[in-house]
Short mmCIF file of C-alpha atoms and ligand atoms in Angstrom, two decimals:
data_model
loop_
_atom_site.label_atom_id
_atom_site.label_comp_id
_atom_site.label_asym_id
_atom_site.label_seq_id
_atom_site.Cartn_x
_atom_site.Cartn_y
_atom_site.Cartn_z
CA MET Y 1 63.02 -4.32 187.67
CA TRP Y 2 59.11 -5.68 187.19
CA SER Y 3 61.03 -8.84 185.63
CA HIS Y 4 62.10 -9.77 189.22
CA ASN Y 5 58.69 -10.55 189.82
CA PHE Y 6 58.51 -12.14 186.51
CA PHE Y 7 60.26 -15.58 187.45
CA ALA Y 8 58.48 -15.85 190.78
CA MET Y 9 57.98 -19.19 192.18
CA THR Y 10 55.30 -20.40 191.57
CA MET Y 11 53.10 -23.03 193.64
CA ASN Y 12 53.18 -25.22 190.20
CA GLN Y 13 56.97 -25.80 191.09
CA ILE Y 14 56.52 -27.17 194.83
CA GLU Y 15 55.81 -30.81 195.49
CA PHE Y 16 53.24 -30.45 198.80
CA LYS Y 17 52.33 -34.00 198.76
CA ASN Y 18 53.12 -35.31 202.30
CA LYS Y 19 54.41 -31.96 202.86
CA LYS Y 20 53.37 -29.51 205.76
CA ALA Y 21 52.78 -26.02 203.74
CA LEU Y 22 52.74 -22.85 206.37
CA VAL Y 23 50.54 -20.38 204.72
CA ARG Y 24 50.56 -16.79 204.76
CA VAL Y 25 47.28 -15.43 204.55
CA ASP Y 26 45.50 -11.43 204.64
CA PHE Y 27 42.34 -12.65 206.89
CA ASN Y 28 42.48 -9.28 208.16
CA VAL Y 29 38.38 -9.62 207.59
CA PRO Y 30 35.66 -6.42 209.04
CA LEU Y 31 34.10 -8.04 212.29
CA ASP Y 32 30.54 -7.10 213.38
CA GLU Y 33 29.62 -6.99 217.03
CA HIS Y 34 28.70 -9.92 217.52
CA PHE Y 35 32.03 -11.10 215.88
CA ASN Y 36 31.12 -12.72 212.34
CA VAL Y 37 32.46 -12.26 209.47
CA THR Y 38 30.51 -9.45 207.43
CA ASP Y 39 33.21 -8.99 203.86
CA THR Y 40 34.19 -12.93 202.84
CA THR Y 41 36.36 -11.89 200.15
CA ARG Y 42 39.86 -12.26 201.62
CA ILE Y 43 38.41 -15.26 202.62
CA VAL Y 44 37.13 -16.45 199.44
CA ALA Y 45 40.10 -14.96 197.67
CA ALA Y 46 42.90 -17.64 199.39
CA LYS Y 47 41.03 -20.83 198.75
CA ASP Y 48 42.41 -21.69 195.34
CA THR Y 49 45.35 -22.24 197.46
CA ILE Y 50 45.09 -23.74 199.74
CA SER Y 51 42.12 -26.37 198.09
CA ASP Y 52 45.40 -26.35 195.77
CA ILE Y 53 47.44 -27.74 198.19
CA LEU Y 54 45.19 -29.80 200.15
CA GLU Y 55 44.24 -31.49 196.66
CA LYS Y 56 47.39 -32.34 196.03
CA GLY Y 57 47.46 -33.84 199.45
CA GLY Y 58 49.75 -31.90 201.59
CA ALA Y 59 48.39 -30.30 205.19
CA VAL Y 60 47.79 -26.71 205.54
CA ILE Y 61 49.30 -24.63 208.63
CA LEU Y 62 46.95 -21.17 208.60
CA MET Y 63 48.31 -17.82 209.79
CA SER Y 64 47.39 -14.41 209.03
CA HIS Y 65 46.88 -10.96 211.17
CA LEU Y 66 43.52 -9.59 212.14
CA GLY Y 67 43.45 -5.72 213.38
CA ARG Y 68 45.59 -3.92 215.25
CA PRO Y 69 45.63 -5.31 218.54
CA LYS Y 70 47.93 -4.46 221.70
CA GLY Y 71 49.22 -7.55 222.73
CA LYS Y 72 47.16 -10.65 223.07
CA ASP Y 73 43.04 -8.91 222.76
CA ASP Y 74 39.91 -11.86 222.69
CA GLN Y 75 38.44 -8.80 220.41
CA PHE Y 76 41.09 -9.94 217.70
CA SER Y 77 41.28 -13.58 217.73
CA LEU Y 78 41.29 -15.27 214.78
CA SER Y 79 38.66 -17.96 216.85
CA HIS Y 80 35.45 -15.71 215.52
CA ILE Y 81 36.46 -16.67 211.74
CA VAL Y 82 37.19 -20.40 212.37
CA ASP Y 83 33.32 -21.47 210.97
CA THR Y 84 33.45 -19.22 207.92
CA VAL Y 85 37.50 -20.28 207.01
CA SER Y 86 35.33 -24.04 207.38
CA SER Y 87 32.88 -23.54 205.29
CA ILE Y 88 34.40 -21.35 203.07
CA LEU Y 89 36.73 -23.82 202.18
CA GLY Y 90 34.17 -27.38 202.79
CA VAL Y 91 37.23 -28.88 205.55
CA SER Y 92 36.50 -28.77 209.37
CA VAL Y 93 39.40 -26.31 210.28
CA LYS Y 94 40.88 -26.46 213.47
CA PHE Y 95 42.12 -23.98 215.69
CA ILE Y 96 44.79 -23.46 218.03
CA ASP Y 97 45.04 -20.42 220.33
CA ASP Y 98 48.30 -18.73 219.93
CA CYS Y 99 51.32 -19.09 216.77
CA LYS Y 100 54.05 -20.30 219.05
CA GLY Y 101 55.71 -22.23 221.76
CA GLU Y 102 54.98 -26.27 222.91
CA ALA Y 103 51.30 -26.80 222.15
CA VAL Y 104 51.15 -25.21 218.46
CA GLU Y 105 54.29 -27.51 217.90
CA ASN Y 106 52.71 -30.68 218.92
CA ALA Y 107 48.65 -29.68 216.88
CA ALA Y 108 51.53 -28.81 214.15
CA ALA Y 109 52.72 -32.32 213.99
CA ALA Y 110 49.92 -34.16 214.55
CA LEU Y 111 48.02 -32.62 211.75
CA GLN Y 112 47.60 -35.66 208.75
CA PRO Y 113 48.07 -34.85 204.97
CA GLY Y 114 44.21 -32.34 203.97
CA GLU Y 115 43.94 -31.38 207.21
CA VAL Y 116 44.21 -27.51 207.46
CA LEU Y 117 45.38 -25.54 211.67
CA LEU Y 118 44.30 -22.13 211.78
CA LEU Y 119 46.97 -20.44 213.87
CA GLU Y 120 45.63 -17.29 216.42
CA ASN Y 121 46.50 -13.76 215.50
CA LEU Y 122 50.34 -12.77 214.31
CA ARG Y 123 49.84 -9.46 215.79
CA PHE Y 124 49.39 -11.20 219.88
CA TYR Y 125 53.50 -11.03 219.50
CA GLU Y 126 54.80 -7.70 219.34
CA GLU Y 127 57.50 -9.64 217.25
CA GLU Y 128 55.79 -9.78 214.51
CA GLU Y 129 54.79 -5.93 213.07
CA ALA Y 130 58.66 -5.42 214.49
CA GLY Y 131 60.23 -8.20 211.88
CA ASP Y 132 61.62 -10.27 215.02
CA HIS Y 133 63.69 -13.22 213.18
CA ALA Y 134 63.63 -15.75 216.45
CA PHE Y 135 59.81 -14.82 216.26
CA ALA Y 136 59.92 -16.11 212.14
CA LYS Y 137 62.06 -18.96 212.64
CA ALA Y 138 59.67 -20.55 215.37
CA LEU Y 139 56.80 -20.14 212.94
CA SER Y 140 59.11 -21.56 210.13
CA GLN Y 141 59.98 -25.02 212.25
CA LEU Y 142 56.44 -25.74 211.97
CA ALA Y 143 56.70 -26.57 207.77
CA ASP Y 144 57.94 -27.95 205.56
CA VAL Y 145 56.94 -25.51 202.50
CA TYR Y 146 56.37 -21.00 202.66
CA VAL Y 147 53.46 -19.89 200.56
CA ASN Y 148 53.11 -15.86 200.93
CA ASP Y 149 48.96 -15.12 199.26
CA ALA Y 150 48.98 -12.77 201.68
CA PHE Y 151 49.36 -9.42 198.88
CA GLY Y 152 47.63 -6.92 201.22
CA THR Y 153 49.99 -6.79 203.48
CA ALA Y 154 53.07 -8.30 201.19
CA HIS Y 155 54.89 -4.02 201.30
CA ARG Y 156 55.22 -4.68 204.59
CA ALA Y 157 58.95 -6.54 206.38
CA HIS Y 158 56.82 -8.51 208.87
CA ALA Y 159 58.15 -11.14 210.07
CA SER Y 160 55.88 -14.04 208.92
CA THR Y 161 55.01 -12.14 205.18
CA ALA Y 162 59.04 -11.38 204.52
CA VAL Y 163 61.65 -12.72 207.33
CA ILE Y 164 60.50 -16.02 207.48
CA ALA Y 165 61.51 -16.81 204.10
CA GLN Y 166 65.11 -17.11 204.58
CA TYR Y 167 64.47 -20.09 206.80
CA PHE Y 168 62.72 -22.26 204.57
CA ASP Y 169 64.78 -24.24 201.44
CA ASN Y 170 60.77 -24.40 199.68
CA LYS Y 171 59.22 -21.67 199.03
CA CYS Y 172 56.02 -20.39 196.89
CA PHE Y 173 54.27 -17.56 196.12
CA GLY Y 174 50.42 -18.73 196.40
CA HIS Y 175 47.51 -18.53 193.62
CA LEU Y 176 46.48 -15.07 195.00
CA MET Y 177 49.63 -13.52 195.16
CA SER Y 178 50.84 -14.64 191.55
CA ARG Y 179 47.61 -13.68 189.90
CA GLU Y 180 48.56 -10.31 191.87
CA ILE Y 181 52.05 -10.30 189.69
CA GLU Y 182 51.35 -11.37 186.62
CA SER Y 183 48.71 -8.85 186.15
CA LEU Y 184 50.66 -6.51 186.87
CA ASN Y 185 53.50 -7.85 184.76
CA LYS Y 186 51.01 -7.76 181.86
CA VAL Y 187 50.79 -3.55 182.29
CA MET Y 188 53.71 -2.62 183.08
CA ASP Y 189 56.56 -5.74 181.33
CA THR Y 190 54.71 -7.29 179.22
CA PRO Y 191 51.99 -4.61 178.04
CA GLU Y 192 49.81 -5.49 173.98
CA ARG Y 193 49.65 -1.12 172.71
CA PRO Y 194 48.47 1.27 173.02
CA LEU Y 195 48.80 1.03 176.94
CA ALA Y 196 46.92 3.89 178.56
CA ALA Y 197 46.95 4.84 182.30
CA ILE Y 198 44.28 6.80 183.93
CA LEU Y 199 45.16 8.79 186.79
CA GLY Y 200 42.47 9.94 189.19
CA GLY Y 201 41.90 10.30 193.37
CA ALA Y 202 42.19 13.11 194.98
CA LYS Y 203 45.85 14.82 195.04
CA VAL Y 204 48.42 14.62 193.29
CA SER Y 205 51.28 14.25 195.72
CA SER Y 206 50.13 10.85 196.51
CA LYS Y 207 50.18 10.18 192.75
CA ILE Y 208 53.20 11.47 192.27
CA THR Y 209 55.23 8.58 192.24
CA ILE Y 210 53.04 7.25 190.00
CA ILE Y 211 53.68 9.35 187.51
CA GLU Y 212 57.24 9.64 187.35
CA ASN Y 213 57.02 5.95 187.21
CA ILE Y 214 54.90 4.52 184.46
CA LEU Y 215 55.49 7.95 182.28
CA ASP Y 216 57.98 6.22 179.38
CA LYS Y 217 55.56 3.40 179.70
CA VAL Y 218 52.70 4.34 178.85
CA ASP Y 219 51.20 5.59 175.82
CA ASP Y 220 48.21 7.24 177.20
CA LEU Y 221 48.12 9.10 179.95
CA ILE Y 222 44.88 9.42 181.33
CA ILE Y 223 44.91 12.56 183.72
CA VAL Y 224 41.68 12.82 186.19
CA GLY Y 225 40.42 13.90 189.38
CA GLY Y 226 41.26 16.63 191.93
CA MET Y 227 44.53 16.18 190.56
CA ALA Y 228 43.88 17.69 186.81
CA TYR Y 229 43.28 21.13 188.24
CA THR Y 230 46.70 21.23 189.66
CA PHE Y 231 47.46 21.00 185.66
CA ILE Y 232 44.97 22.72 184.56
CA LYS Y 233 45.50 26.58 186.25
CA ALA Y 234 49.46 25.42 185.90
CA GLN Y 235 49.47 26.11 182.44
CA GLY Y 236 47.37 29.30 182.72
CA GLY Y 237 43.67 27.94 183.44
CA SER Y 238 40.94 29.25 185.83
CA ILE Y 239 39.93 26.84 188.54
CA GLY Y 240 37.87 29.09 190.66
CA ASN Y 241 37.61 26.78 194.04
CA SER Y 242 38.79 23.37 192.64
CA LEU Y 243 41.25 21.13 194.11
CA VAL Y 244 44.53 22.10 193.47
CA GLU Y 245 48.45 22.35 195.20
CA ASP Y 246 50.03 25.11 194.11
CA ASP Y 247 53.32 23.44 195.62
CA LYS Y 248 52.74 21.12 192.42
CA MET Y 249 52.55 23.59 189.95
CA GLU Y 250 56.09 23.57 189.04
CA LEU Y 251 56.00 20.02 189.27
CA ALA Y 252 53.00 19.10 186.51
CA LEU Y 253 54.85 21.48 184.09
CA SER Y 254 57.49 19.35 183.82
CA ILE Y 255 55.66 16.08 183.68
CA MET Y 256 53.74 17.18 180.20
CA GLU Y 257 57.53 18.50 179.05
CA GLN Y 258 58.57 15.37 180.06
CA ALA Y 259 56.19 13.23 178.48
CA LYS Y 260 56.35 15.40 175.21
CA GLU Y 261 59.92 14.42 174.91
CA LYS Y 262 59.07 10.78 175.55
CA ASN Y 263 56.16 10.24 173.41
CA THR Y 264 53.97 10.08 175.60
CA ARG Y 265 50.16 11.43 175.45
CA ILE Y 266 48.46 13.04 178.67
CA HIS Y 267 44.70 13.46 178.22
CA LEU Y 268 43.15 15.66 180.92
CA PRO Y 269 39.65 16.73 180.90
CA VAL Y 270 38.63 20.21 178.49
CA ASP Y 271 35.22 20.40 180.49
CA VAL Y 272 34.01 19.54 183.88
CA ILE Y 273 31.06 19.57 186.22
CA THR Y 274 30.99 22.54 188.50
CA ALA Y 275 29.31 23.32 191.82
CA ASN Y 276 29.26 26.55 193.92
CA ASP Y 277 29.78 24.29 197.10
CA PHE Y 278 31.08 20.77 197.84
CA SER Y 279 27.72 19.02 198.43
CA GLU Y 280 25.43 17.40 197.28
CA ASN Y 281 22.67 19.07 196.67
CA ALA Y 282 24.62 22.43 195.08
CA THR Y 283 23.74 24.07 192.37
CA ARG Y 284 25.81 22.39 189.32
CA ASP Y 285 26.81 23.66 185.77
CA VAL Y 286 28.87 23.14 182.81
CA ALA Y 287 31.48 25.11 182.31
CA ALA Y 288 35.30 24.67 180.76
CA ILE Y 289 38.05 23.22 182.69
CA ASP Y 290 40.05 26.10 182.50
CA ASN Y 291 37.54 29.06 182.82
CA ILE Y 292 35.85 27.72 185.84
CA PRO Y 293 34.40 30.83 187.36
CA ASP Y 294 35.45 32.78 190.62
CA GLY Y 295 32.72 31.06 193.74
CA TRP Y 296 32.23 27.24 191.90
CA MET Y 297 34.85 23.78 191.88
CA GLY Y 298 34.91 21.65 189.30
CA LEU Y 299 34.24 17.84 190.92
CA ASP Y 300 33.31 15.37 187.61
CA ILE Y 301 34.47 15.20 184.58
CA GLY Y 302 32.00 17.04 181.56
CA PRO Y 303 30.12 16.02 178.76
CA LYS Y 304 32.53 16.85 176.12
CA SER Y 305 35.40 14.85 178.11
CA ARG Y 306 33.61 11.61 178.80
CA GLU Y 307 33.33 11.50 174.84
CA ILE Y 308 37.26 11.99 173.90
CA LEU Y 309 38.16 10.16 176.63
CA LYS Y 310 36.35 7.30 176.12
CA ASN Y 311 38.03 7.15 172.81
CA VAL Y 312 41.25 7.23 174.20
CA ILE Y 313 40.15 3.89 176.66
CA VAL Y 314 38.66 1.76 174.23
CA ASN Y 315 41.69 2.24 171.74
CA ALA Y 316 43.77 0.58 174.16
CA LYS Y 317 44.67 -2.39 174.37
CA THR Y 318 46.41 -1.81 177.88
CA ILE Y 319 44.57 -0.25 180.65
CA LEU Y 320 45.46 0.55 183.79
CA TRP Y 321 43.53 2.33 186.35
CA ASN Y 322 43.92 4.01 189.92
CA GLY Y 323 41.31 6.88 190.86
CA PRO Y 324 37.78 8.31 189.87
CA ALA Y 325 37.00 10.94 187.73
CA GLY Y 326 35.53 13.02 189.63
CA VAL Y 327 33.57 13.59 193.84
CA PHE Y 328 32.28 9.84 192.71
CA GLU Y 329 30.51 9.58 197.02
CA MET Y 330 28.51 12.04 195.42
CA GLU Y 331 25.76 10.72 192.84
CA PRO Y 332 25.65 14.16 191.07
CA PHE Y 333 29.70 13.38 190.87
CA ALA Y 334 29.79 10.13 189.71
CA HIS Y 335 28.79 9.77 186.01
CA GLY Y 336 32.01 11.12 184.44
CA THR Y 337 33.95 7.40 186.75
CA ILE Y 338 30.81 5.67 185.25
CA ALA Y 339 31.24 6.55 181.59
CA LEU Y 340 35.45 5.60 182.30
CA GLY Y 341 34.45 2.90 183.43
CA ASP Y 342 31.45 2.43 180.52
CA ALA Y 343 35.04 2.57 178.31
CA VAL Y 344 37.14 -0.02 180.13
CA ALA Y 345 34.40 -2.66 180.11
CA GLU Y 346 33.96 -2.07 176.45
CA ALA Y 347 37.72 -2.20 176.19
CA THR Y 348 37.95 -5.38 178.07
CA LYS Y 349 34.88 -6.84 175.99
CA ASN Y 350 36.91 -6.26 172.89
CA GLY Y 351 40.00 -7.90 174.01
CA ALA Y 352 41.46 -5.13 175.88
CA PHE Y 353 43.61 -6.67 179.17
CA SER Y 354 42.22 -4.15 182.57
CA LEU Y 355 43.51 -3.88 185.88
CA VAL Y 356 42.18 -1.62 188.38
CA GLY Y 357 44.05 -1.41 191.75
CA GLY Y 358 45.81 0.40 194.11
CA GLY Y 359 44.05 2.93 197.02
CA ASP Y 360 40.71 2.93 197.04
CA SER Y 361 39.63 2.76 193.55
CA VAL Y 362 38.56 -0.47 194.10
CA ALA Y 363 35.56 1.50 195.86
CA ALA Y 364 34.07 2.66 193.07
CA VAL Y 365 34.65 -0.17 190.39
CA LYS Y 366 32.48 -2.37 192.99
CA GLN Y 367 29.67 0.70 193.92
CA PHE Y 368 29.52 1.04 190.00
CA GLY Y 369 29.55 -2.89 189.48
CA PHE Y 370 32.24 -2.76 187.23
CA GLU Y 371 34.26 -5.50 188.66
CA HIS Y 372 32.78 -8.49 187.01
CA LYS Y 373 33.68 -6.68 183.42
CA VAL Y 374 37.29 -5.93 184.18
CA SER Y 375 40.72 -8.68 183.25
CA TYR Y 376 42.00 -8.21 187.33
CA VAL Y 377 40.95 -5.91 190.58
CA SER Y 378 43.35 -6.39 192.85
CA THR Y 379 42.73 -6.92 196.44
CA GLY Y 380 45.76 -5.10 198.04
CA GLY Y 381 45.55 -1.04 197.87
CA GLY Y 382 48.44 -0.21 199.77
CA ALA Y 383 50.88 -3.12 198.38
CA MET Y 384 49.56 -2.31 194.99
CA LEU Y 385 49.81 0.98 195.13
CA GLU Y 386 53.79 0.43 196.08
CA MET Y 387 54.37 -1.39 193.06
CA LEU Y 388 52.83 1.12 190.74
CA GLU Y 389 54.93 3.30 192.21
CA GLY Y 390 58.21 1.19 190.96
CA SER Y 391 58.58 -0.10 194.40
CA ILE Y 392 59.67 -4.34 194.70
CA LEU Y 393 57.45 -5.62 197.64
CA PRO Y 394 59.31 -7.00 201.21
CA GLY Y 395 57.07 -9.86 200.79
CA ILE Y 396 57.95 -10.51 196.83
CA ALA Y 397 61.25 -9.76 197.38
CA ALA Y 398 61.60 -12.43 200.03
CA ILE Y 399 60.50 -15.23 197.96
CA ASN Y 400 62.75 -14.22 194.75
CA ASP Y 401 66.04 -14.18 196.50
P1 AMP D 501 42.38 9.00 196.24
O1 AMP D 501 42.70 8.39 197.08
O2 AMP D 501 43.54 9.59 195.84
O3 AMP D 501 42.25 8.12 195.26
O4 AMP D 501 41.64 9.84 195.85
C1 AMP D 501 40.43 9.56 195.90
C2 AMP D 501 39.00 10.48 196.11
O5 AMP D 501 39.69 11.43 195.36
C3 AMP D 501 37.65 10.66 196.39
O6 AMP D 501 37.35 10.68 197.25
C4 AMP D 501 37.11 11.41 195.38
O7 AMP D 501 36.31 12.24 195.91
C5 AMP D 501 37.88 12.96 195.35
N1 AMP D 501 37.94 13.59 194.04
C6 AMP D 501 38.41 13.29 192.72
N2 AMP D 501 37.80 13.82 192.64
C7 AMP D 501 37.92 15.54 192.88
C8 AMP D 501 37.73 16.75 192.98
N3 AMP D 501 36.74 17.64 191.21
N4 AMP D 501 37.67 17.26 193.92
C9 AMP D 501 37.94 16.75 194.92
N5 AMP D 501 37.51 15.94 194.88
C10 AMP D 501 37.83 14.90 194.40
#
């Protein structure tokens, strides 16, 4: 299934000279009360793609959504970000206060090689999220080439992210999308072994599809975070007040059984940091994970687990990391996540390929400064989660078809 993605069109296979490229970017950036951009990550991430087209002699028409407006609403206007985009790109970006109609067509037609035009928020039209064909077709008529670089919305079948692709003969992924896809393929399709996956976070139920999808691909599956307790209780352990999903215990046992059949090694924590309350100021102790006293809950992996799991991670040649080892938002329960992050960083330094992504994992990685010590940090929470679950995203399928 992954090889679908692997042979995807990249920008290097497209001629941009004297062409107009319509580039779907993800400029859904946070704004403060004065409409200043407070985090430019997503704009910076699109720079490679835009600059490359300009350097090759093309013109760029940028389109994006911003927030969740109900119809036209100045609060969500992309006019607020024009200066920021201009300064990041080092090009004076033109702006047009609509994304369809005659004025837009004229502005697009007048665009010269080396110039950049930003269209108004696509979600001012409900046709965008509805995946409306006429809306997609109207957008497509503005340019010669379609480039999708909006990984953050690639799991949505919207007009500008998926439907539009059918109206172009020349279409490709932008560099950011290509990097996301290649990184995932390195893990899922062509991993150097051993391949270790670290799955953490709160619930088995939200990670179960990922577990099922990767169980026969990985050599080592490390299960940490709140999820681990359902596996321990299912095997007869006492977990006190720890997070548990009783209705997922059967499933946990079946996963353990399947892992045995597939020769996948499952690693669960052996000890945990316990607390008498779900709070930063709770009284803490250490307990065996299957012998947590009544009234106590496990909120992080313990010192023995850190050592054992670190050892698995530093020996891996490919690592996938999704979800924290404990309640990392509270300092006393962040040490497990930091220890695993250190191990991923060490393995990466020694030549392993490490991919972090899906859901909120990226927040933990950034908070503890591991961002530049791993091989790749995915920019799309929901999109990466769905890829890890084995889905082919509409935004990716549309380019490949
Ligand atoms: P997820 O979005 O599924 O990756 O879950 C992330 C959340 O899981 C974080 O907010 C953590 O605080 C939480 N979490 C991790 N370990 C535990 C635990 N042992 N008990 C309760 N919540 C946890």
